[in-house]
CSV table of C-alpha atoms in Angstrom, one decimal:
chain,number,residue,atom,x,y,z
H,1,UNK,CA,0.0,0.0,0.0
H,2,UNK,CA,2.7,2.4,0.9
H,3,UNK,CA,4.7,1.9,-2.4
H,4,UNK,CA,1.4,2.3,-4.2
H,5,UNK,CA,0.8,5.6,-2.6
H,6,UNK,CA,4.0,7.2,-3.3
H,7,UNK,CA,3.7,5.6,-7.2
H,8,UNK,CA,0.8,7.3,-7.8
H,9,UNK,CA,1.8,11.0,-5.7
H,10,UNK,CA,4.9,11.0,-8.1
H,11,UNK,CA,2.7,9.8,-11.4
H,12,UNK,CA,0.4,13.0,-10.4
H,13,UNK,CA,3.1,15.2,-9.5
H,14,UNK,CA,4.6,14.1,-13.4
H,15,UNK,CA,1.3,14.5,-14.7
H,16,UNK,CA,0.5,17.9,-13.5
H,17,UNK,CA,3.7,18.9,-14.5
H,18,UNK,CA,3.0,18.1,-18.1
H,19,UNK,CA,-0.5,19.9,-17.6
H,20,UNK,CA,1.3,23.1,-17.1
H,21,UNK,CA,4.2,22.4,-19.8
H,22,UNK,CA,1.5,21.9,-22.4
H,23,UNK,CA,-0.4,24.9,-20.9
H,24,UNK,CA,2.6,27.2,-20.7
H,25,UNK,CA,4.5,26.1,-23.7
H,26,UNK,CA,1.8,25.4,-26.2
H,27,UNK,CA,-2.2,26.4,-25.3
H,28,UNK,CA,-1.9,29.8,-23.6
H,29,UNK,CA,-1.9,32.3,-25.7
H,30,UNK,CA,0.4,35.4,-24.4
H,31,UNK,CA,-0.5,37.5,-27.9
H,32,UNK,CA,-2.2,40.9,-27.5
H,33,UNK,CA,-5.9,41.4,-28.6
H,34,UNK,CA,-6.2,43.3,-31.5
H,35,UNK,CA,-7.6,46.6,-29.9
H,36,UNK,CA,-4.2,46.9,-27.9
H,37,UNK,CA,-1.7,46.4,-31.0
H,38,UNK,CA,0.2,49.1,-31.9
H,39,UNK,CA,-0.7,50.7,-28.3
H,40,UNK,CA,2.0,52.0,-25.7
H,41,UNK,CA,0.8,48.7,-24.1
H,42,UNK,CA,1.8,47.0,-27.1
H,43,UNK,CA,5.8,45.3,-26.2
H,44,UNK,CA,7.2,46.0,-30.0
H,45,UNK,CA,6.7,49.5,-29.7
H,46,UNK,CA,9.0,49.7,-27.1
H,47,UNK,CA,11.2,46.4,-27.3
H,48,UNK,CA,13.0,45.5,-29.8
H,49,UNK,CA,13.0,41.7,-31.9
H,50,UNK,CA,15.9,40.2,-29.4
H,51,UNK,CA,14.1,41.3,-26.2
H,52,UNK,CA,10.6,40.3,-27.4
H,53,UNK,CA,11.9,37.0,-27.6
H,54,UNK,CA,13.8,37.0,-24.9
H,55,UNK,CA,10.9,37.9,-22.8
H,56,UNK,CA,8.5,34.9,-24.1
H,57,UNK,CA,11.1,32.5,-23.5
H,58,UNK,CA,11.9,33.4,-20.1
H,59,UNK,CA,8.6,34.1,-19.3
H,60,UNK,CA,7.6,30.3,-19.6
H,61,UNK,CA,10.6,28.7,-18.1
H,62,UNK,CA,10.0,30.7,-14.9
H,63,UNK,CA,6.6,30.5,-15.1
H,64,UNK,CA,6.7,26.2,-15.3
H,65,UNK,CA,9.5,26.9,-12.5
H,66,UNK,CA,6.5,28.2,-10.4
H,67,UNK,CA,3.8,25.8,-11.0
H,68,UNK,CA,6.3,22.8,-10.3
H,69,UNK,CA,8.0,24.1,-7.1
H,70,UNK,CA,5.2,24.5,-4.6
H,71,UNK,CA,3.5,21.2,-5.3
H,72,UNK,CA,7.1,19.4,-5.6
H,73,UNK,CA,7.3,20.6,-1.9
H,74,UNK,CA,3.7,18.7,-1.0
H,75,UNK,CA,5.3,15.6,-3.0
H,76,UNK,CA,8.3,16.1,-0.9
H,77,UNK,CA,6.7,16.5,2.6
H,78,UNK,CA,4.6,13.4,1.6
H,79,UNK,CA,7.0,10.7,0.8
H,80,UNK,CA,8.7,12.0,4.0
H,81,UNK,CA,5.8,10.4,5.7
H,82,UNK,CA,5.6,7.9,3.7
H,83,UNK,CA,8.6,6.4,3.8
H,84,UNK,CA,9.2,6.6,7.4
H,85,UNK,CA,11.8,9.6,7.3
H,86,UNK,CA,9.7,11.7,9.7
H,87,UNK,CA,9.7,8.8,12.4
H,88,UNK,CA,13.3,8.3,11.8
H,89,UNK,CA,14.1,12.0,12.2
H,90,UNK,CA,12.4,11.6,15.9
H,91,UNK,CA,14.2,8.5,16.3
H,92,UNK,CA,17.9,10.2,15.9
H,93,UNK,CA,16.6,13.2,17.7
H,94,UNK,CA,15.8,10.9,20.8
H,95,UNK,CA,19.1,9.3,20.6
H,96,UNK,CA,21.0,12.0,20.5
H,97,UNK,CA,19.4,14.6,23.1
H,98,UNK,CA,19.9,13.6,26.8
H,99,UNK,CA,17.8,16.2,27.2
H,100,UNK,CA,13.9,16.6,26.2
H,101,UNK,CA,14.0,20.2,25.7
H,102,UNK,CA,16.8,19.7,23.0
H,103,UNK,CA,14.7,17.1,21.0
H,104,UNK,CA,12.3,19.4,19.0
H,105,UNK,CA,15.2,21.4,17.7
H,106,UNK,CA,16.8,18.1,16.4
H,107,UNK,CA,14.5,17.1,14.7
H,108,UNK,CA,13.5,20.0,13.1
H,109,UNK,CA,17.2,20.8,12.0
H,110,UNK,CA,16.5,17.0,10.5
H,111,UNK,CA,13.3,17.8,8.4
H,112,UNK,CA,14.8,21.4,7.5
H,113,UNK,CA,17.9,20.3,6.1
H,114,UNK,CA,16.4,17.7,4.1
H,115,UNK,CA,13.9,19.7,2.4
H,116,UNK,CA,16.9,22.4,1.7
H,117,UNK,CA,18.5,20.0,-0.5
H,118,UNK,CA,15.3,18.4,-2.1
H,119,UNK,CA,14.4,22.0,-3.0
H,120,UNK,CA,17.8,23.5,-3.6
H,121,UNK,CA,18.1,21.7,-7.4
H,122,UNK,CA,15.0,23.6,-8.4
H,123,UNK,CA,16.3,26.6,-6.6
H,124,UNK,CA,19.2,26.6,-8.6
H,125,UNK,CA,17.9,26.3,-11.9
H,126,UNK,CA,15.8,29.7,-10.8
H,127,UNK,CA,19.2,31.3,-9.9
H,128,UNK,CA,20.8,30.1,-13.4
H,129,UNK,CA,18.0,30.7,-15.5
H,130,UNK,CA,17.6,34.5,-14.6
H,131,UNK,CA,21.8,34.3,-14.6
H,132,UNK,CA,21.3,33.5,-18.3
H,133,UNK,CA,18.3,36.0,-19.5
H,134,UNK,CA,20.9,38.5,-17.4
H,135,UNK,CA,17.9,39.2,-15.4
H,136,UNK,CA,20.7,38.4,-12.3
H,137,UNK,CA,24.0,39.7,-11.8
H,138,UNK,CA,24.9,37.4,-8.6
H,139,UNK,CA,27.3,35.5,-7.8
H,140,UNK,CA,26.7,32.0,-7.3
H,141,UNK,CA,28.6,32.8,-3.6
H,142,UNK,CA,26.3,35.5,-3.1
H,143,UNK,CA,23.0,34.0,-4.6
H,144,UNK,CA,24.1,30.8,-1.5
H,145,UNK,CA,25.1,33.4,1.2
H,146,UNK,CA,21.0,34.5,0.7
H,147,UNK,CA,20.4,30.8,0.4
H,148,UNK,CA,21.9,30.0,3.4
H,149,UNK,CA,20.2,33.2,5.2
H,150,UNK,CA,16.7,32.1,4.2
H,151,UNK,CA,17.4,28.8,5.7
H,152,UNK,CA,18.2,30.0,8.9
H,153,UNK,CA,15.5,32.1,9.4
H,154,UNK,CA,13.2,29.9,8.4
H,155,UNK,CA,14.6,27.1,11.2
H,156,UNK,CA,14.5,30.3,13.9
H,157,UNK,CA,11.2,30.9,13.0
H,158,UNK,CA,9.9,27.4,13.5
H,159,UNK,CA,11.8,27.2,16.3
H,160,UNK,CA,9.7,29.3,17.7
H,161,UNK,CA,6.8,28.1,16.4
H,162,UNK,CA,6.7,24.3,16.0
H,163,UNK,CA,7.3,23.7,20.3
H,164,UNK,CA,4.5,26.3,20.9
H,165,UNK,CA,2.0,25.0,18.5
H,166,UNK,CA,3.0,20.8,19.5
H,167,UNK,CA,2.7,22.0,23.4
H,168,UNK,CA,-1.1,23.9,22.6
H,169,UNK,CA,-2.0,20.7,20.5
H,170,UNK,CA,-0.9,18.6,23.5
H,171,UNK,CA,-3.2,20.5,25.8
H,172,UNK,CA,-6.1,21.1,23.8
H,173,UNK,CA,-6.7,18.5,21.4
H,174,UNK,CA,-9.7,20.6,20.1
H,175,UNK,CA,-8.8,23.9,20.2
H,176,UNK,CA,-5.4,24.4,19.6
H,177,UNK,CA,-5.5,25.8,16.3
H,178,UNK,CA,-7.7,29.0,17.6
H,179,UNK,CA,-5.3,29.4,20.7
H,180,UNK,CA,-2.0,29.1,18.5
H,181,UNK,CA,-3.8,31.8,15.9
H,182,UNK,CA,-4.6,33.9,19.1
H,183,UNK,CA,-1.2,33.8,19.7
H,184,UNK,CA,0.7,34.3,16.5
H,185,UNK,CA,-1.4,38.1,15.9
H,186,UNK,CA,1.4,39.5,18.2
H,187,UNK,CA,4.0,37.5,16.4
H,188,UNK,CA,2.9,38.4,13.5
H,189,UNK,CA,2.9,42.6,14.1
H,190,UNK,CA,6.1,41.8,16.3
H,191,UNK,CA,8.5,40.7,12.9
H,192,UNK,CA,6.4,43.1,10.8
H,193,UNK,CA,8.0,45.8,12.8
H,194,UNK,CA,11.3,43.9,13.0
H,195,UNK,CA,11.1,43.3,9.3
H,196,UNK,CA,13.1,46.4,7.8
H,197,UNK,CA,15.4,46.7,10.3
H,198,UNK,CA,16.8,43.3,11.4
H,199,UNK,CA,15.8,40.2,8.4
H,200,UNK,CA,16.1,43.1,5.7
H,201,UNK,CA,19.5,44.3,6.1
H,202,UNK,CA,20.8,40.5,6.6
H,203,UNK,CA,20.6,40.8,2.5
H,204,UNK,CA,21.6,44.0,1.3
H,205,UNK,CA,22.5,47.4,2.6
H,206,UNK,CA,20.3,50.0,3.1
H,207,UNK,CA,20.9,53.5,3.5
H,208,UNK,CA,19.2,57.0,3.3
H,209,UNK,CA,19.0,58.3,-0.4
H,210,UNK,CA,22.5,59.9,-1.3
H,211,UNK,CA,20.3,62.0,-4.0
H,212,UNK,CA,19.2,64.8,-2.2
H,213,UNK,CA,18.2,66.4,-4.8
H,214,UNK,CA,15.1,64.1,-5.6
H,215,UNK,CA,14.5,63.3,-2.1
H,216,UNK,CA,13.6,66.9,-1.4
H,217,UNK,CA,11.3,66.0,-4.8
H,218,UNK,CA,10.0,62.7,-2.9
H,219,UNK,CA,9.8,64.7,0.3
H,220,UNK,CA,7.6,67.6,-1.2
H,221,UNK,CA,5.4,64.9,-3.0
H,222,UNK,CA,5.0,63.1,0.5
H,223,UNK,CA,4.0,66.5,2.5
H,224,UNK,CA,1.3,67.3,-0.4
H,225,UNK,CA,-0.1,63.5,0.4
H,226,UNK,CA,0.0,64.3,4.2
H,227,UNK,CA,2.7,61.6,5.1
H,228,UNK,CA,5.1,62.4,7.9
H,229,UNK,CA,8.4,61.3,5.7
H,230,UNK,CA,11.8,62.3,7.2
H,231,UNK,CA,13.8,59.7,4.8
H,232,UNK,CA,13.6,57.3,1.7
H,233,UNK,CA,15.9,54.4,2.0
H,234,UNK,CA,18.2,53.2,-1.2
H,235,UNK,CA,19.5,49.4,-1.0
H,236,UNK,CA,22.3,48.3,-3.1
H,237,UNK,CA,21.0,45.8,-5.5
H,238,UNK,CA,22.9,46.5,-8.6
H,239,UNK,CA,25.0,43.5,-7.1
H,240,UNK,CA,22.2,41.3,-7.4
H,241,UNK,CA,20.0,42.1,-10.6
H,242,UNK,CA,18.7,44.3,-13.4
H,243,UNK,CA,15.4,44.2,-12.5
H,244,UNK,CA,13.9,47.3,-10.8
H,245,UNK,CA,11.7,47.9,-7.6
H,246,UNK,CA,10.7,50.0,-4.7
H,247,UNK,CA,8.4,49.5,-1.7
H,248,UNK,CA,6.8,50.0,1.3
H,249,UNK,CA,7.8,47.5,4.5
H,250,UNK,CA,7.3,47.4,8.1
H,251,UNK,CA,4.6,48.6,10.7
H,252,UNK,CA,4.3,52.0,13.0
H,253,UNK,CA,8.1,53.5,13.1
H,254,UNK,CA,9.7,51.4,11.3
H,255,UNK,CA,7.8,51.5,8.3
H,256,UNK,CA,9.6,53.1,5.2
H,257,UNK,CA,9.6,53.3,1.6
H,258,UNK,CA,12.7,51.7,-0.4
H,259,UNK,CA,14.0,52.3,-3.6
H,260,UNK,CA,16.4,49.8,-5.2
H,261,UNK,CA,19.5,51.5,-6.9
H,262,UNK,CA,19.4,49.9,-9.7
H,263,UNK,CA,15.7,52.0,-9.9
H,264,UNK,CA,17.7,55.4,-9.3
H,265,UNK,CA,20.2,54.1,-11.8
H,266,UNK,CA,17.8,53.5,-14.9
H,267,UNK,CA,14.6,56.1,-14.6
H,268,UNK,CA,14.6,59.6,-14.4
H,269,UNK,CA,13.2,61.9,-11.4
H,270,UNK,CA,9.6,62.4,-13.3
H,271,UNK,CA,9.5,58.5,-13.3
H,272,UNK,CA,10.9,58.2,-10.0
H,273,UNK,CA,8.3,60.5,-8.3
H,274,UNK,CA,5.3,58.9,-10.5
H,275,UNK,CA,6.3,54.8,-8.5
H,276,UNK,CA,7.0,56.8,-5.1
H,277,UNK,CA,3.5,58.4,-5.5
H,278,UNK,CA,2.7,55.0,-6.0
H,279,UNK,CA,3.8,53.2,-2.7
H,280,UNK,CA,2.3,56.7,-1.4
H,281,UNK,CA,-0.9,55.7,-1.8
H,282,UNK,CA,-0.3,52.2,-0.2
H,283,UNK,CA,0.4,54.6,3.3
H,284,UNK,CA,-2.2,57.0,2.7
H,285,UNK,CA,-5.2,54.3,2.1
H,286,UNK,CA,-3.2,52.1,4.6
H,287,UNK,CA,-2.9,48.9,2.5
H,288,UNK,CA,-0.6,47.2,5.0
H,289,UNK,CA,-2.6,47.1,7.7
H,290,UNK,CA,-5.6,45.7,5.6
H,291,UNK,CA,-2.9,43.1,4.5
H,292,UNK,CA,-1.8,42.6,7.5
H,293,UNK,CA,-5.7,41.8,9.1
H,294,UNK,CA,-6.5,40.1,5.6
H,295,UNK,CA,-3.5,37.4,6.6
H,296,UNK,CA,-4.5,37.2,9.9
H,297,UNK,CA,-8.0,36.2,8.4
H,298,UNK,CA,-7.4,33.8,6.3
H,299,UNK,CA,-4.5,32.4,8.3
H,300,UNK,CA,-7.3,32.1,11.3
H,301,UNK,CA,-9.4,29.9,8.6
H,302,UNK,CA,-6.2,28.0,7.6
H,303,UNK,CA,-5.0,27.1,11.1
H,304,UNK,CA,-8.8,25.7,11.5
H,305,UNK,CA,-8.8,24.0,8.0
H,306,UNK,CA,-5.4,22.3,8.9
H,307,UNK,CA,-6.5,21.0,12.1
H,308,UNK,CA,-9.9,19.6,10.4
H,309,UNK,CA,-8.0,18.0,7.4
H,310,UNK,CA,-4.8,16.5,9.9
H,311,UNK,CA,-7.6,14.7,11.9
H,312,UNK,CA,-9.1,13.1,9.0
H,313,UNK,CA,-6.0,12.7,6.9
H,314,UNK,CA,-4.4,10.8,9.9
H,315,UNK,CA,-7.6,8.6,10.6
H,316,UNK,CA,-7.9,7.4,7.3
H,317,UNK,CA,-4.1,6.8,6.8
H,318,UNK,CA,-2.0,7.3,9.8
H,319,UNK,CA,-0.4,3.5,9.6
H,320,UNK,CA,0.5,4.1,6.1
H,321,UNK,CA,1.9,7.9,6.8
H,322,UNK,CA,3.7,6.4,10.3
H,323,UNK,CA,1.9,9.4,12.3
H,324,UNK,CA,0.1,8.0,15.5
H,325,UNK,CA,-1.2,10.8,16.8
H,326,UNK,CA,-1.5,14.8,15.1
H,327,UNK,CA,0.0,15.9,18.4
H,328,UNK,CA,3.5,13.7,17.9
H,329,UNK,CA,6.3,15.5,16.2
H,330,UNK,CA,6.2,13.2,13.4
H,331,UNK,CA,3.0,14.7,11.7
H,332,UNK,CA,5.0,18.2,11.4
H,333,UNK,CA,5.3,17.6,7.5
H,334,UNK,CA,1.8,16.3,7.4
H,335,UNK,CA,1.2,19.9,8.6
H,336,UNK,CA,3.5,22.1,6.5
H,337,UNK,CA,1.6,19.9,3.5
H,338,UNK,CA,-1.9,21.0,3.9
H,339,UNK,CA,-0.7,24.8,5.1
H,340,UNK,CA,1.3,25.1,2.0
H,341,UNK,CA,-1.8,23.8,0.0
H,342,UNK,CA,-3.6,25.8,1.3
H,343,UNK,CA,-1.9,28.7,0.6
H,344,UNK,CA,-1.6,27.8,-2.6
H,345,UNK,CA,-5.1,27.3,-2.9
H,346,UNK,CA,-5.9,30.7,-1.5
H,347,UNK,CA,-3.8,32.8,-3.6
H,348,UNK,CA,-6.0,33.3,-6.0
H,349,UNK,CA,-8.4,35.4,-3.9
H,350,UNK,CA,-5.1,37.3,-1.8
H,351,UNK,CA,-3.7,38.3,-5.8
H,352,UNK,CA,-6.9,39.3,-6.4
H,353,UNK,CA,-7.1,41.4,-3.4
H,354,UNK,CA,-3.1,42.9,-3.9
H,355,UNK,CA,-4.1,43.8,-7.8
H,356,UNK,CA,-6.8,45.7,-6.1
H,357,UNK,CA,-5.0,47.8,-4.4
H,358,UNK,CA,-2.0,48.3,-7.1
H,359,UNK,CA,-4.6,49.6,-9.3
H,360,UNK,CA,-5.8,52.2,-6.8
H,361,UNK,CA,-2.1,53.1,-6.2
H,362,UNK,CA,-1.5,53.3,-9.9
H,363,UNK,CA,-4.8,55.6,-9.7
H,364,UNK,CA,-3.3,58.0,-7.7
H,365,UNK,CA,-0.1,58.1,-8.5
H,366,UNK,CA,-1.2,59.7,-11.9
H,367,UNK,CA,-3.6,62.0,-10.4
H,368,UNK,CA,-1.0,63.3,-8.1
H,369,UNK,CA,1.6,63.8,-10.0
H,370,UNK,CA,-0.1,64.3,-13.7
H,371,UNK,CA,2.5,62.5,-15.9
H,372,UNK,CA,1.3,59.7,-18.0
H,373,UNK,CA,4.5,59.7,-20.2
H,374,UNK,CA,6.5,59.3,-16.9
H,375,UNK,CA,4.1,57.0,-16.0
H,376,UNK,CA,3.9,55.0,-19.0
H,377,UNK,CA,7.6,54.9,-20.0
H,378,UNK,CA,8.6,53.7,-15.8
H,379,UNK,CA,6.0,50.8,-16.9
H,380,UNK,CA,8.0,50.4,-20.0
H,381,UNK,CA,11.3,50.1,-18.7
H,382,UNK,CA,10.2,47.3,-15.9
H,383,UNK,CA,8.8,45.5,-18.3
H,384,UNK,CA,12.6,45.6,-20.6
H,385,UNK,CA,14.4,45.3,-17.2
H,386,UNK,CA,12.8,41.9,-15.8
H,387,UNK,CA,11.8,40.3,-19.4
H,388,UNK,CA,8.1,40.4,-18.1
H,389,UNK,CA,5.3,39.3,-19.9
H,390,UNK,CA,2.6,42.5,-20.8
H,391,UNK,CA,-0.5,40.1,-21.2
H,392,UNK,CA,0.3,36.8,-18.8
H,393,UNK,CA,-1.9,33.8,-19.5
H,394,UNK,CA,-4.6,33.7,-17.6
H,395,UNK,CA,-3.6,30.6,-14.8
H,396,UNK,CA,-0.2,32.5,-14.8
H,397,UNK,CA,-2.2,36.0,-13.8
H,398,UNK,CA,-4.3,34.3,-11.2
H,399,UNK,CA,-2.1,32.3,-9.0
H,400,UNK,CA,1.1,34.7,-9.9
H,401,UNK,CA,0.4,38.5,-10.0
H,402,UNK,CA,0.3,40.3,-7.2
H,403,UNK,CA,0.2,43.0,-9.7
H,404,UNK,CA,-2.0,44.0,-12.5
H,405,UNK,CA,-0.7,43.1,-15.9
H,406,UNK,CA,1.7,45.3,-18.1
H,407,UNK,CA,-1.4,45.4,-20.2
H,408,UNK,CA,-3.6,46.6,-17.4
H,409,UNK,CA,-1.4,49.1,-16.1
H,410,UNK,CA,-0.5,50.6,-19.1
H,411,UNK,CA,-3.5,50.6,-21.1
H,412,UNK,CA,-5.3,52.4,-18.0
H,413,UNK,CA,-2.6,55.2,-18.4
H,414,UNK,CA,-2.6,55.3,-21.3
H,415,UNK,CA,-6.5,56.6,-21.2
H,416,UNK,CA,-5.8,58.7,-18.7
H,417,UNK,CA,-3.4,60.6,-21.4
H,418,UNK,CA,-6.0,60.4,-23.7
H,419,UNK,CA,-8.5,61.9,-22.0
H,420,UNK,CA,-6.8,64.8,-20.3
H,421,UNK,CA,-5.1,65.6,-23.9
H,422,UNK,CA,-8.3,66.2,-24.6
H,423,UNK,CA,-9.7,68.1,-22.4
């Protein structure tokens, strides 16, 4: 039975996989419609023959790199099970820990490390393919220095976790999933806060824009939108990419808005002020904090859905998964499975939600600062900088974009210019 179970995961694993190959690679269809061709939307107007290629290609590699890597994770997490690697994690984590306290962190240094190396060949394909479309400029030393950083925060942040949530589970059978939600709403607000000013500057370093110039520019632009601004942050990513970016992190004091050099680098001060009226708006209409209380929503319906399906899923099949009880150590993957399903299964409606509110930030960015061909040509130049695609497929837009499309974005500007030209 258990060989028969982890034959079929890996056949649907392959098959899904050629799903989105044939999806990606031959059915979608990434062509404008005809009403945007010849548009400022429209990629060959401001690409050129190399870079429209370029751009498909990459485009569909990454995307496929997408859909395979979070369900190669389930697949992962499951044959763990399976095969008896959870139990045997426990196992050397008993025998090697005098000490009960020290057990937990054993094993989870076990399951971590493991899943590191199942996911690092995908993870390094990511790294070479955007190496090759010169969409990175990092080192392989410094692309594994990040690497290496993301796995250790991750392992200090279930550190923190995992004991809490297995101790709650331990005490109430029932209703441990609404005390350890309870509980992670502080957490939660507590590395917000932390976010730009202790995980951030593990990566790259930030400082306070060296352009005075344009920050008075930035500065005046904030004042007109009623924000309290004393500084914008630059962070050195020339290092690391071609691509550009800026935004808004963190909670209360330390929030701030960042602008990547590599942003300050390629785009002029009318473009620049047009994206920092942009992640304006995101303070002014306070689109963290909704994000931050939409998470806590859906993470409260999560931690609830989890405990529902971990019940049933270990009833059905706990002899074949080796888990005797939820509340022992060894269903920890069973767990990270369903939450990172359902994640997956709720993006969707939290893209949704994001494009929402990059619309309304596009929205006022142009009214405030009144530059559609800033506007338009900033859009542009992302697009050339990270080989995006201007009109994704559709499964691609839905589970991917956090942002509206190229097409979206630019086509709304572009009636804007229209409409004030004419007035």
């Amino acid at each position: 039975m258990v060989r028969k179970m982890g034959v079929y995961a890996v056949l649907a694993f392959c098959l899904y996989g050629l799903f989105f190959y044939w999806y990606l690679f031959y059915f979608a269809d990434a062509s404008l419609p005809f009403e945007y061709q010849g548009s400022k939307a429209d990629p060959s107007t401001f690409l050129n023959g190399r870079e429209l290629d370029l751009s498909g290609e990459y485009s569909k590699i990454r995307n496929l790199l997408f859909f395979l890597s979070t369900p190669f994770e389930w697949l992962f997490y499951f044959l763990i099970l399976l095969f008896g690697f959870s139990k045997a994690f426990k196992r050397w984590a008993d025998q090697s820990a005098k000490y009960k306290m020290l057990r937990m962190p054993i094993y989870l240094i076990w399951l971590s490390l493991f899943a590191f190396l199942a996911t690092f060949p995908l993870s390094y394909i990511s790294y070479s393919l955007s190496r090759t479309y010169h969409i990175s400029t990092q080192t392989f030393t410094s692309w594994m220095k990040d690497e290496l950083i993301d796995f250790w925060i991750n392992y200090a942040t279930w550190l923190i976790i995992v004991p809490v949530l297995y101790w709650l589970m331990k005490k109430s059978k029932k209703r441990w999933w609404l005390y350890g939600w309870l509980l992670s709403v502080p957490f939660t607000l507590f590395m917000m806060f932390l976010q730009p000013v202790v995980i951030d500057p593990l990566y790259n370093d930030f400082y306070p824009l060296q352009n005075k110039e344009l920050e008075t520019k930035i500065l005046t632009l904030a004042e007109k939108a009623d924000i309290p601004a004393k500084n914008v942050f630059e962070v050195n990513m020339a290092d690391k990419t071609n691509a550009l970016n800026a935004y808004v992190t963190g909670i209360g004091s330390n929030a701030r808005i960042v602008l990547w050099d590599t942003t300050l680098n390629r785009l002029n001060d009318n473009q620049i002020l047009f994206i920092m009226a942009h992640e304006m708006c995101h303070y002014v209409e306070k689109h963290i904090y909704f994000g931050i209380a939409g998470y806590l929503l859906l993470s409260l319906l999560g931690l609830y859905l989890t405990y529902k399906i971990m019940n049933w899923a270990v009833r059905k099949w706990g002899k074949e998964l080796k888990i005797d009880d939820v509340r022992d150590i060894r269903s920890l993957p069973l767990f990270f499975m369903i939450l990172s399903m359902l994640l997956f299964a709720a993006s969707p409606l939290t893209n949704l939600a994001s494009r929402y509110e990059e619309t309304r930030a596009d929205k006022y960015a142009i009214e405030m600062t009144k530059n559609p061909e800033a506007a338009i040509s900033s859009f542009q130049e992302l697009t050339r900088s990270g080989l995006s695609e201007v009109n994704p497929p559709f499964l691609v837009k839905i589970f991917r974009y956090t942002h509206p499309s190229m097409l979206d974005r630019i086509s709304m500007l572009e009636e804007y210019e229209i409409k004030h030209r004419n007035q």
